[in-house]
Coordinates of C-alpha atoms in Angstrom, one line a residue:
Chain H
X153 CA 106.6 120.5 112.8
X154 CA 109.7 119.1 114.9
X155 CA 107.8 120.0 117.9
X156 CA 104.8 117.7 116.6
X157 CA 107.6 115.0 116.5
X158 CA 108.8 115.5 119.4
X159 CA 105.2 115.7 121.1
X160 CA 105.3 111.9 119.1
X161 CA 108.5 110.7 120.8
X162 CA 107.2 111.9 124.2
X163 CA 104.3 110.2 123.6
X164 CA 105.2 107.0 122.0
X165 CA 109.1 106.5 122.9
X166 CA 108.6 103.7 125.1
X167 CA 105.4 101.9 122.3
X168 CA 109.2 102.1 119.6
X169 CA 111.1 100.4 121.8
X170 CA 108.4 97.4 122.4
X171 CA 108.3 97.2 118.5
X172 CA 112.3 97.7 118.0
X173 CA 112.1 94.7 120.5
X174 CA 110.1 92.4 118.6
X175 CA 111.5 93.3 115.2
X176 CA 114.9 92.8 116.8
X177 CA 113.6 88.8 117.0
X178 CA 112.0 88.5 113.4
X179 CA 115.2 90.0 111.9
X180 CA 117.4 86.9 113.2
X181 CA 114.7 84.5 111.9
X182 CA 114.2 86.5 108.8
X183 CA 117.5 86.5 107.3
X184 CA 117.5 82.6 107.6
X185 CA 114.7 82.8 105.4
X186 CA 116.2 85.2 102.8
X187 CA 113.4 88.6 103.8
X188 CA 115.3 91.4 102.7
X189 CA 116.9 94.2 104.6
X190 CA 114.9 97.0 103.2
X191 CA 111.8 95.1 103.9
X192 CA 112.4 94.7 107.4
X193 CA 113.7 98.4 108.1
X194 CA 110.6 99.6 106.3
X195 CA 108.4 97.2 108.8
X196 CA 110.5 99.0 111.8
X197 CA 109.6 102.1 110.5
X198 CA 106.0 101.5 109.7
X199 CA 105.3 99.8 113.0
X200 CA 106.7 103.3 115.0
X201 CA 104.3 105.1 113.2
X202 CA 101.5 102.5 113.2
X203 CA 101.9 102.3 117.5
X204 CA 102.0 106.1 116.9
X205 CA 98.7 106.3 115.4
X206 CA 97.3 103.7 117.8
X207 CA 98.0 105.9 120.4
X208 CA 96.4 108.8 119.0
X209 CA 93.3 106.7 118.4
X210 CA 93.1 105.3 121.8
X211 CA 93.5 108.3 124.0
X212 CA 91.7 110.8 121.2
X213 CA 94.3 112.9 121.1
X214 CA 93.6 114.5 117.6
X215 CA 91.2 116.6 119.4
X216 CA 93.5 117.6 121.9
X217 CA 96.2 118.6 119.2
X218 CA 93.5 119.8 117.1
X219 CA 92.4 122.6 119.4
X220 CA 96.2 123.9 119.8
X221 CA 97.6 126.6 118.3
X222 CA 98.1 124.7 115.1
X223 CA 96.8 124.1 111.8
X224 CA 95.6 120.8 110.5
X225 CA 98.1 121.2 107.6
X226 CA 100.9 121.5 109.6
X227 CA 99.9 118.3 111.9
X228 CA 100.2 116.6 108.6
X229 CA 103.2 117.6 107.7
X230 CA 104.5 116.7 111.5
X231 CA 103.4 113.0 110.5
X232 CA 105.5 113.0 107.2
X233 CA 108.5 114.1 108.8
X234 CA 107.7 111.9 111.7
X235 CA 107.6 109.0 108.8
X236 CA 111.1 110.6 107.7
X237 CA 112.6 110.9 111.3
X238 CA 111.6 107.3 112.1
X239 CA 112.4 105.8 108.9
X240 CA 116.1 107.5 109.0
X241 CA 116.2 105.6 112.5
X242 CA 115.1 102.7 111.4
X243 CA 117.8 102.3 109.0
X244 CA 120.8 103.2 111.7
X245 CA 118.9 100.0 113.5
X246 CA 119.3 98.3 111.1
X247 CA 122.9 98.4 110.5
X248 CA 123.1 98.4 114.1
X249 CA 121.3 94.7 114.6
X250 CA 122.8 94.0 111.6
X251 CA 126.1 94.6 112.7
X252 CA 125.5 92.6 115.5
X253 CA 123.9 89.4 114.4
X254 CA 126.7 89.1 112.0
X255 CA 129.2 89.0 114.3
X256 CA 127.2 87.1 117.2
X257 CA 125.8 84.1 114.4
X258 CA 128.2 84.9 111.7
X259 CA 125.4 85.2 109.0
X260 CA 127.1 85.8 105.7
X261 CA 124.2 86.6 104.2
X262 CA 124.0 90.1 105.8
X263 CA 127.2 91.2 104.9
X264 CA 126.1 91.2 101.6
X265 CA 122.3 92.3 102.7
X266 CA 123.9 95.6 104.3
X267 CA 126.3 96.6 102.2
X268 CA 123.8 96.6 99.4
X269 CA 121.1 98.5 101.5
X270 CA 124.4 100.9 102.9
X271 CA 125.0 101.6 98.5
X272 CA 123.7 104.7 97.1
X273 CA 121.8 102.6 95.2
X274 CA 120.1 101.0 98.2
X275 CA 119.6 104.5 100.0
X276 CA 118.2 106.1 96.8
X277 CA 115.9 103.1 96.9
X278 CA 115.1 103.0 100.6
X279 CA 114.4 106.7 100.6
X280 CA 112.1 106.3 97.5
X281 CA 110.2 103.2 98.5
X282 CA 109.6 105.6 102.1
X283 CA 108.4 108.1 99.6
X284 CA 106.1 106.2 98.0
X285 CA 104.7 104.4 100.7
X286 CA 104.1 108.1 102.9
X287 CA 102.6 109.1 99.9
X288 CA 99.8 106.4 99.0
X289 CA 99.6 106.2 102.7
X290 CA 98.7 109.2 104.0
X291 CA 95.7 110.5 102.0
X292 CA 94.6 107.3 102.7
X293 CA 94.7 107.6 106.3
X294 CA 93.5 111.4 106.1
X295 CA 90.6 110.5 104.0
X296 CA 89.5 107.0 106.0
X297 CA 90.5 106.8 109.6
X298 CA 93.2 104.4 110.1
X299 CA 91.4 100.9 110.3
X300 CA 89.9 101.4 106.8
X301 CA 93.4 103.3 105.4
X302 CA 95.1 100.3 106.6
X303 CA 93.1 97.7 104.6
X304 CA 92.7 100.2 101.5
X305 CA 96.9 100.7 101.3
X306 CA 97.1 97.1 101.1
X307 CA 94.9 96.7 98.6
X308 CA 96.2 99.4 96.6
X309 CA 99.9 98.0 96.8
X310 CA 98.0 94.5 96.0
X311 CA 96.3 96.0 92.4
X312 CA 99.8 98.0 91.7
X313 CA 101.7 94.5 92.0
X314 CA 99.2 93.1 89.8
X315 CA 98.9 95.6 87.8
X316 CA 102.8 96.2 87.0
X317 CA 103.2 93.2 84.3
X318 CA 99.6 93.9 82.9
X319 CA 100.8 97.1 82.0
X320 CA 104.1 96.5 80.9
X321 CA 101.9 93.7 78.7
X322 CA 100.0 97.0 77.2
X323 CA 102.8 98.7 76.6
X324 CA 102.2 101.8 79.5
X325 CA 105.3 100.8 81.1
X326 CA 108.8 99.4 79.5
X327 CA 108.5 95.3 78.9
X328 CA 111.3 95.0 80.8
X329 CA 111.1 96.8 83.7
X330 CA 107.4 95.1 83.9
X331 CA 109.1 91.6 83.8
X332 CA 111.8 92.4 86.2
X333 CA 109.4 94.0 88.7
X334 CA 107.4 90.5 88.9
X335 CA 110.1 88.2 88.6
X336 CA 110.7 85.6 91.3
X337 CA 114.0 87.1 92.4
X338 CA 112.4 90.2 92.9
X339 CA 109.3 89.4 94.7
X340 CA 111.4 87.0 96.7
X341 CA 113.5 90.0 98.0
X342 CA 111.9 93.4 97.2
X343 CA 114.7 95.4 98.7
X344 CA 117.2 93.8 96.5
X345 CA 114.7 93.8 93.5
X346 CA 114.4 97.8 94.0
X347 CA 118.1 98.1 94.6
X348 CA 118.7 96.5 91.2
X349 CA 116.0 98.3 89.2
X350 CA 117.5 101.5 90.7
X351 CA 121.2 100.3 89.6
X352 CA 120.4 99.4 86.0
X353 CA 118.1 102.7 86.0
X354 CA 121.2 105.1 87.6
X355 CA 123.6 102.8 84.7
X356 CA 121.5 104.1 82.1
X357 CA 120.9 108.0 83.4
X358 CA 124.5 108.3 85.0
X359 CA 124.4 108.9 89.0
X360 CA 124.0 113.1 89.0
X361 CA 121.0 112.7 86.2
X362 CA 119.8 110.1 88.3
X363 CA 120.0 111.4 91.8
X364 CA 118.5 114.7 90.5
X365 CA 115.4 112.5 88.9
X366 CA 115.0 110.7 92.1
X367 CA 114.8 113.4 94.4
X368 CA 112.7 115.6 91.8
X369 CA 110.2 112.4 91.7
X370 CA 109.9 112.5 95.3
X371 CA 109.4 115.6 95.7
X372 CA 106.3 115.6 93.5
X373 CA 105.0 112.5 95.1
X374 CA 104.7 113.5 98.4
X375 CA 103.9 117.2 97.6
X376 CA 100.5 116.2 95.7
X377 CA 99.9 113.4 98.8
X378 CA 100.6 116.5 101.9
X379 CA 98.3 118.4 99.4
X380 CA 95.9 115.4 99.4
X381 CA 96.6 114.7 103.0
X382 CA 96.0 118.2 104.2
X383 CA 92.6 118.7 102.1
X384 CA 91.2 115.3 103.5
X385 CA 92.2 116.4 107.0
X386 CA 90.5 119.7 106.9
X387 CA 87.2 118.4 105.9
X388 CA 87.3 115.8 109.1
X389 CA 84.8 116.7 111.8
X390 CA 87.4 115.8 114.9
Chain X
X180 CA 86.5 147.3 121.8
X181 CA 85.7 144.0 119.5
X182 CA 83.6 141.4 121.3
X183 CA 85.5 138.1 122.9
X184 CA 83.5 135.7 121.1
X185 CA 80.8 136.5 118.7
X186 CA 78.9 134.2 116.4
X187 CA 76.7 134.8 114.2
X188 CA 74.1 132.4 112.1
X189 CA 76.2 129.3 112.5
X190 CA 74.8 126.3 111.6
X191 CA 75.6 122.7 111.4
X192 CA 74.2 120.0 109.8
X193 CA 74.5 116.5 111.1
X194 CA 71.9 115.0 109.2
X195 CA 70.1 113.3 112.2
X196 CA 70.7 116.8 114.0
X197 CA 71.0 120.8 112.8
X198 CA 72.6 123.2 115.2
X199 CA 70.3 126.2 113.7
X200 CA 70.9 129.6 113.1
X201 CA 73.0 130.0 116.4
X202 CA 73.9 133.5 117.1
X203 CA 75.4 135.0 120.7
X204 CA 78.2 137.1 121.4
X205 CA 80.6 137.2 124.5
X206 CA 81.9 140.7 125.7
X207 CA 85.1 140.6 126.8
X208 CA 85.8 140.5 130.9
X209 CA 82.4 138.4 131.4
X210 CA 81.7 134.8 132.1
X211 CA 78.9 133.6 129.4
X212 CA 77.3 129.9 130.7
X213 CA 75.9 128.1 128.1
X214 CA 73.1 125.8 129.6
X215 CA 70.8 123.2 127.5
X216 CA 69.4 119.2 128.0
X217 CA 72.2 116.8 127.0
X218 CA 72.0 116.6 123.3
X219 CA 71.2 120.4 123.0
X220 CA 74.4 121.3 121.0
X221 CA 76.5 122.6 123.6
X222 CA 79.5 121.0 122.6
X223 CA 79.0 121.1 118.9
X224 CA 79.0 124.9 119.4
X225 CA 82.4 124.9 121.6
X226 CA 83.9 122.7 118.4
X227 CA 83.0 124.6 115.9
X228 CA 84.7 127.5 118.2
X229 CA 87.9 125.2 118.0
X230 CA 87.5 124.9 114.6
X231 CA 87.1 120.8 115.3
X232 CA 83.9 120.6 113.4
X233 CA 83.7 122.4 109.6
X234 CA 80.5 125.2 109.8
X235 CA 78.0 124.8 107.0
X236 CA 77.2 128.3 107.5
X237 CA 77.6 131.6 109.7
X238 CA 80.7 133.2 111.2
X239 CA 82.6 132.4 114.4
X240 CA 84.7 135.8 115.3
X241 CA 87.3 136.1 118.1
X242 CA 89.0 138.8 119.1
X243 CA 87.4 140.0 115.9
X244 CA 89.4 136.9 114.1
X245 CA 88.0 134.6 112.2
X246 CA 88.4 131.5 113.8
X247 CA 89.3 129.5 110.7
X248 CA 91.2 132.0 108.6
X249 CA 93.4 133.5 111.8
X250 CA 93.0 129.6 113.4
X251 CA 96.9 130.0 115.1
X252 CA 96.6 133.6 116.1
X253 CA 93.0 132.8 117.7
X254 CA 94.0 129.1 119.4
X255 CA 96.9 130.7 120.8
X256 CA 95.0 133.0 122.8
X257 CA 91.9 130.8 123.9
X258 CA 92.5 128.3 126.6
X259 CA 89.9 125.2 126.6
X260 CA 88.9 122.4 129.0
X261 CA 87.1 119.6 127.0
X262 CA 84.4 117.2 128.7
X263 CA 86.6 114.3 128.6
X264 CA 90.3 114.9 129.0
X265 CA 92.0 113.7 125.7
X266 CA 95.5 113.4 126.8
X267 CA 98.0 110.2 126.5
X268 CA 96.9 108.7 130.0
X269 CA 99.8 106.7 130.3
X270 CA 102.2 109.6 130.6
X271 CA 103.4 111.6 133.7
X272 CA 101.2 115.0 134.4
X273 CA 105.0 117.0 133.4
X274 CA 105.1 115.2 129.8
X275 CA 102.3 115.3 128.8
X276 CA 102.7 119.9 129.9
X277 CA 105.7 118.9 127.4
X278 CA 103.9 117.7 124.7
X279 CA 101.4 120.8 124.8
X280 CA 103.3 123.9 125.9
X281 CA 105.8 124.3 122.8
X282 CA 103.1 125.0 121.0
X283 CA 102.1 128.1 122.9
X284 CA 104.3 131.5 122.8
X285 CA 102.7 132.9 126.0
X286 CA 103.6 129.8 128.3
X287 CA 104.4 130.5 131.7
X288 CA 106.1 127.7 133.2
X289 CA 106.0 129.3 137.0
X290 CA 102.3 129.9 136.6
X291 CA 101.8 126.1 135.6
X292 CA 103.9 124.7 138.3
X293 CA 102.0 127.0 140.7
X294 CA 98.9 125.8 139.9
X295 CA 99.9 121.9 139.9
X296 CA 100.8 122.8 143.6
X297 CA 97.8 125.0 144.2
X298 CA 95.4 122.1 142.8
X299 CA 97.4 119.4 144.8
X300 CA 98.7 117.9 141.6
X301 CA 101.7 115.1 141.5
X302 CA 103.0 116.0 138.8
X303 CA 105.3 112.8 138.5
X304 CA 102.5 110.8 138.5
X305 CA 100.7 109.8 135.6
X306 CA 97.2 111.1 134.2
X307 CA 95.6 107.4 134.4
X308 CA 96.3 107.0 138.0
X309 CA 94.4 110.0 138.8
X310 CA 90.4 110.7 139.3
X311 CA 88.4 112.2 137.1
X312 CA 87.8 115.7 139.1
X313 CA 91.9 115.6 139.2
X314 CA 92.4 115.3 135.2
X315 CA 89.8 118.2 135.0
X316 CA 92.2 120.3 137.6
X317 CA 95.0 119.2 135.1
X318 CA 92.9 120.1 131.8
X319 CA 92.2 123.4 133.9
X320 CA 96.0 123.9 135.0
X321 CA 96.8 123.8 131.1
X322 CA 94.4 125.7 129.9
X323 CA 95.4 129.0 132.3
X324 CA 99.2 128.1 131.7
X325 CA 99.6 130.4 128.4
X326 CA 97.8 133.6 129.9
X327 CA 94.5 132.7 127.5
X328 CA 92.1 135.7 127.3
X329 CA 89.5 133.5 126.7
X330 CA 88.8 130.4 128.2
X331 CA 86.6 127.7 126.7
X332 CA 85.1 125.0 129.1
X333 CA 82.9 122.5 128.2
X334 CA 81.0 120.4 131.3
X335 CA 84.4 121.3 133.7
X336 CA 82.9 121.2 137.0
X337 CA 81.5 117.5 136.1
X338 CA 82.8 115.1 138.4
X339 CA 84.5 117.5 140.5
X340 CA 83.7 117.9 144.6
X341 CA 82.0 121.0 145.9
X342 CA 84.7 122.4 147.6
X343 CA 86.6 122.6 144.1
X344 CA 83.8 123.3 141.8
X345 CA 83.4 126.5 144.4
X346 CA 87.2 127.4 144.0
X347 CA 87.1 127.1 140.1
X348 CA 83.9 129.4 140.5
X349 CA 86.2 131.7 142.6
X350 CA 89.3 131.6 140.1
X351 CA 87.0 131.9 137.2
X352 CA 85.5 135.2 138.7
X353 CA 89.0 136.3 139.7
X354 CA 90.2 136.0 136.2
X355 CA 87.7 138.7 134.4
X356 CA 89.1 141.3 136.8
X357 CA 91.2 142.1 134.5
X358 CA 88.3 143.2 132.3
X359 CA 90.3 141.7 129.7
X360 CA 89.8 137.7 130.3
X361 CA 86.5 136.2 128.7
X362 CA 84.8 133.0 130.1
X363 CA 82.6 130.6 128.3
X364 CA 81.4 128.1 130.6
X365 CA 78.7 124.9 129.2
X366 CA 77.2 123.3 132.5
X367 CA 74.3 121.6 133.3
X368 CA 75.1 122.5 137.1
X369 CA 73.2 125.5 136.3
X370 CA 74.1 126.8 140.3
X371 CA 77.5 127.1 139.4
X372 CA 76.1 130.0 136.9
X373 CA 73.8 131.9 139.2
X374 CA 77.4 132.4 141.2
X375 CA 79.3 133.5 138.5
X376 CA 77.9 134.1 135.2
X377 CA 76.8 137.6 133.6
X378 CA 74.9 136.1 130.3
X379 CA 73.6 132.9 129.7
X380 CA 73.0 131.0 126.5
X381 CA 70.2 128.4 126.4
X382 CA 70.5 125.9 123.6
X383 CA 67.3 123.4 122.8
X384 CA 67.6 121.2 120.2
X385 CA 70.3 122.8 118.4
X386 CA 68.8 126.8 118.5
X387 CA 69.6 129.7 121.0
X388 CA 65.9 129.7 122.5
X389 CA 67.8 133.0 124.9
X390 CA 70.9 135.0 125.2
X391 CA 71.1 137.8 127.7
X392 CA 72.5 139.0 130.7
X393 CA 72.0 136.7 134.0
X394 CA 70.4 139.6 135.9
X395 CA 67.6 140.4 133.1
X396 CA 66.9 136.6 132.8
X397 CA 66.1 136.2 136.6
X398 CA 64.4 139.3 136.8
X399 CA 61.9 138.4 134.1
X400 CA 61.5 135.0 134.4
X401 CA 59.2 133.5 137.3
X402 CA 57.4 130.2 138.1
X403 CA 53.6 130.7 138.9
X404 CA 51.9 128.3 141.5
X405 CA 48.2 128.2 141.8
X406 CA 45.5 125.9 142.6
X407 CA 43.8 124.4 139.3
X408 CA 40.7 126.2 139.4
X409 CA 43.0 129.4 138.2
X410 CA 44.2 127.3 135.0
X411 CA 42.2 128.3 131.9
X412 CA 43.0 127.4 128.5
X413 CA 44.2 130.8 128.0
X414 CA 46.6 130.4 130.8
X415 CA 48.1 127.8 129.3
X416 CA 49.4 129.2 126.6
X417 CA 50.8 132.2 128.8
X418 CA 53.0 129.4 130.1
X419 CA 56.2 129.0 128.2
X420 CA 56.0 125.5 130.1
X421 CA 54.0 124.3 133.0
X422 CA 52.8 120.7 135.5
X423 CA 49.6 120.2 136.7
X424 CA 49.2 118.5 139.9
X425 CA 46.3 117.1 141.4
X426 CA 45.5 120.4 143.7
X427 CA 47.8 123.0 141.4
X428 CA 49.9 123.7 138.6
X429 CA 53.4 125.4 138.4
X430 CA 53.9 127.6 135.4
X431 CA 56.7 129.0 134.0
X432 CA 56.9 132.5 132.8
X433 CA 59.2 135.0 130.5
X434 CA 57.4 138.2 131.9
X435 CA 57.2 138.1 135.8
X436 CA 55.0 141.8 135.7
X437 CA 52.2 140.2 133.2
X438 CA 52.1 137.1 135.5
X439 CA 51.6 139.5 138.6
X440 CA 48.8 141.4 136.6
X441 CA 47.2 138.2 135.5
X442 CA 47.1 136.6 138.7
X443 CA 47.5 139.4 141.2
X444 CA 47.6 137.7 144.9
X445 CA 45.9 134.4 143.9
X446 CA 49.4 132.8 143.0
X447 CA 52.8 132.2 144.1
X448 CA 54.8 134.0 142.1
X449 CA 59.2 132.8 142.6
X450 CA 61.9 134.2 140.7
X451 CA 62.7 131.6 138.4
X452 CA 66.0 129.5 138.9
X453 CA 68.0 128.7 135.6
X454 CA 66.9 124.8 136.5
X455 CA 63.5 125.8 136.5
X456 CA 64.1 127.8 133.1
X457 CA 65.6 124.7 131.5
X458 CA 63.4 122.1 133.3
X459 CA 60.6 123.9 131.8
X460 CA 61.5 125.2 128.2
X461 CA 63.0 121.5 127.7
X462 CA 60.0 120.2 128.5
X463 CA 57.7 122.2 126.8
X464 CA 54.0 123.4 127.1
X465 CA 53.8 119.5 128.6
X466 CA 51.9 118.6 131.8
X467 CA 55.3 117.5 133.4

């Protein structure tokens, strides 16, 4: 698998530094407008992969990869660990623009921005929301082709925010955590939101109960999506 | 000894097209062509080798492996040249051998740079500034980089000049002297077979209409040329295809010894070329 993601970052090196470029620009407008740290490291991270993908598609290279000495299983897995690799380096950008904007522009706002994201609460939350998104992702991609799987993940994350209160409304899912999830201050800054829901959560399970919970969660997430993932890729006629 | 490549009853079913029933085998230290109209299946076939398409039915072995089952252990010792190069075109010929050679065990870096030089290859240029016959020299220079003992081409001499097509034809004989090496070669340059090839496949319409050795096929097959008044209705169905012209007709035959009894010294009877085969059997029992 770390030679699939290397075969990526031959491939596609040059495509993740035209996107760092550009996300490098949105991030000093974006913090004027109060976008959240996480958001934007998780854009980083999703427009790698998505230039990764585009490359694939243009050049047909599934066929290519798919007539190596590998199974489709394990290309699949390359791409989640591709999403991990890229998403770890998305978030040492981060603090590295970061870093840098604050002392170039002196934006106050990012000291507090970063150190949040740098908590353990903001990591656990970073590395979950990655989980997640992977997760619904991926099966999605497997199973449509990446123009449709882009428009379908949308959609899905569209229903699940609309769903959230109407099911804390039926009862499903605590009250609270429903009305916190859609509050303003949460949709206005989903980082922050999920770095708060994760600190009240790791108040009420202690940190070790917590940590354990988050990374058993995880684990079963993304399991049942390479599972998915995997199954959808083998039926595909490449 | 088990057979290089052997399939049995494979079928696929595209809705708007059914590869049917396909069975051929390859021995291994032969060069198989596979030959067919565009359309016939050829590639299908090579895919479902690759395991790039899913079977609906039948059994690919190679080596005696399943291809799906043992998918590593097979793809690791088959080399393949697709139709179109699918590579990252933007990158230089030597990263885009680094994105494909980890994944082989048997790669011989000396043997690949050897045959960049041998096939004139810059290999600090990139694959979109190059021709078409180049990238197929490049698809070919992977594919005998990690000491395959079968290789898999599909359309390869395509687009390439006669002076290399006749090298490839050279290094592809050269390689089954090891009586180890297999060759499966889909073409419509049906030549380039007569060269090389000891069996040919011919695929119509998604079904093996013959699979046997070169030799047997040219010796049994012949085109008949006669004036018209020879043609009877009886004759016509002798023909596995034939034309009629406006002072003769050309027909082609699967026995060349019936033909020479039927018609004794009042035809031409040729050896048939594998064009004539094709041009025929894709054809039909049509006046062409």
């Amino acid at each position: 698998m770390f030679k699939l993601c290397r075969k990526d970052f031959l491939a596609c090196r040059w495509w993740w530094l035209l996107v760092l470029a550009v996300y490098g620009l949105n991030w000093m407008f974006a913090f004027r407008q109060s976008l959240g740290v996480m958001f934007l490291t998780l854009l980083l991270a999703g427009g790698c992969l998505a230039v990764t993908f585009y490359q694939d598609h243009l050049h047909k290279t599934e066929v290519l990869y798919g007539s190596l000495p590998l199974t489709r299983g394990r290309i699949v897995r390359g791409r989640y660990l591709l999403t991990g690799f890229l998403s770890a380096g998305a978030l040492v950008v981060a603090f590295a623009y970061g870093s840098l904007l604050r002392s170039v522009f002196g934006i106050d706002d990012l000291r507090l921005s970063l150190s949040a994201l740098g908590s353990m609460e903001g990591l656990t939350g970073y590395a979950l929301a990655v989980a997640f998104l992977a997760a619904l992702y991926f099966p999605l991609h497997y199973r449509l082709g990446a123009g449709k799987a882009v428009l379908a993940f949308f959609l899905s994350l569209l229903v699940l925010a609309v769903a959230v209160p109407g099911l804390g409304q039926l009862g499903l899912i605590p009250a609270p955590l429903a009305r916190f999830v859609s509050s303003p201050g949460f949709l206005k800054d989903i980082g922050l939101g999920i770095i708060g829901m994760i600190g009240r959560v790791s108040l009420a399970l202690g940190t070790p109960l917590f940590l354990a919970a988050a990374v058993g969660l995880a684990s079963i997430v993304l399991a049942v999506s390479i599972r998915l993932a995997t199954r959808f890729y083998e039926k595909t006629d490449l | 000894m088990n057979n290089a490549l052997e399939i049995r009853n494979l079928t696929k079913d595209y809705g708007d097209f059914l590869l049917d029933d396909v069975s051929f085998s390859l021995p291994p230290g032969t060069i198989m062509g596979l030959i067919g109209p565009n359309g016939a299946g050829k590639t299908t076939v090579i895919k479902l080798i690759l395991n790039l398409l899913r079977r609906d039915g039948g059994e690919i072995k190679v080596f005696g492996l399943d291809n799906r089952s043992d998918e590593v252990e097979v793809k690791s010792r088959v080399g393949f040249v697709h139709d179109t190069p699918y590579f990252y075109e933007r990158l230089r010929l030597t990263t885009i051998k680094d994105t494909v050679a980890p994944f082989y065990r048997d790669w011989d870096e000396p043997l690949f740079r050897k045959l960049l030089a041998e096939f004139d290859l810059p290999p600090r240029k990139s694959l979109v500034r190059l021709s078409r016959g180049m990238k197929m020299k490049f698809a070919l220079a992977l594919a005998l980089s990690h000491r395959a003992e079968l290789i898999i081409l599909d359309e390869p001499t395509s687009g390439l000049d006669p002076v290399f097509r006749r090298e490839l034809l050279g290094r592809l004989s050269a390689l089954i002297q090891d009586e180890k090496t297999s060759v499966l070669f889909s073409t419509h340059i049906t030549s380039d077979l007569e060269r090389i090839a000891d069996y040919i496949t011919f695929l119509h319409k998604g079904r093996v209409v013959f699979s046997s050795p070169k030799d047997d096929i040219l010796d049994r097959w012949a085109v008949v040329k006669a004036g018209r008044d020879l043609l009877t209705d009886d004759d016509r169905r002798f023909f596995r295809g034939f034309r009629e012209r406006e002072y003769g007709f050309e027909g082609l035959t699967s026995d060349a010894a019936a033909a020479r009894r039927r018609f004794g010294d009042k035809a031409v009877i040729e050896k048939a070329a594998l064009e004539d085969i094709m041009f025929y059997l894709t054809r039909g029992a049509k006046n062409v």
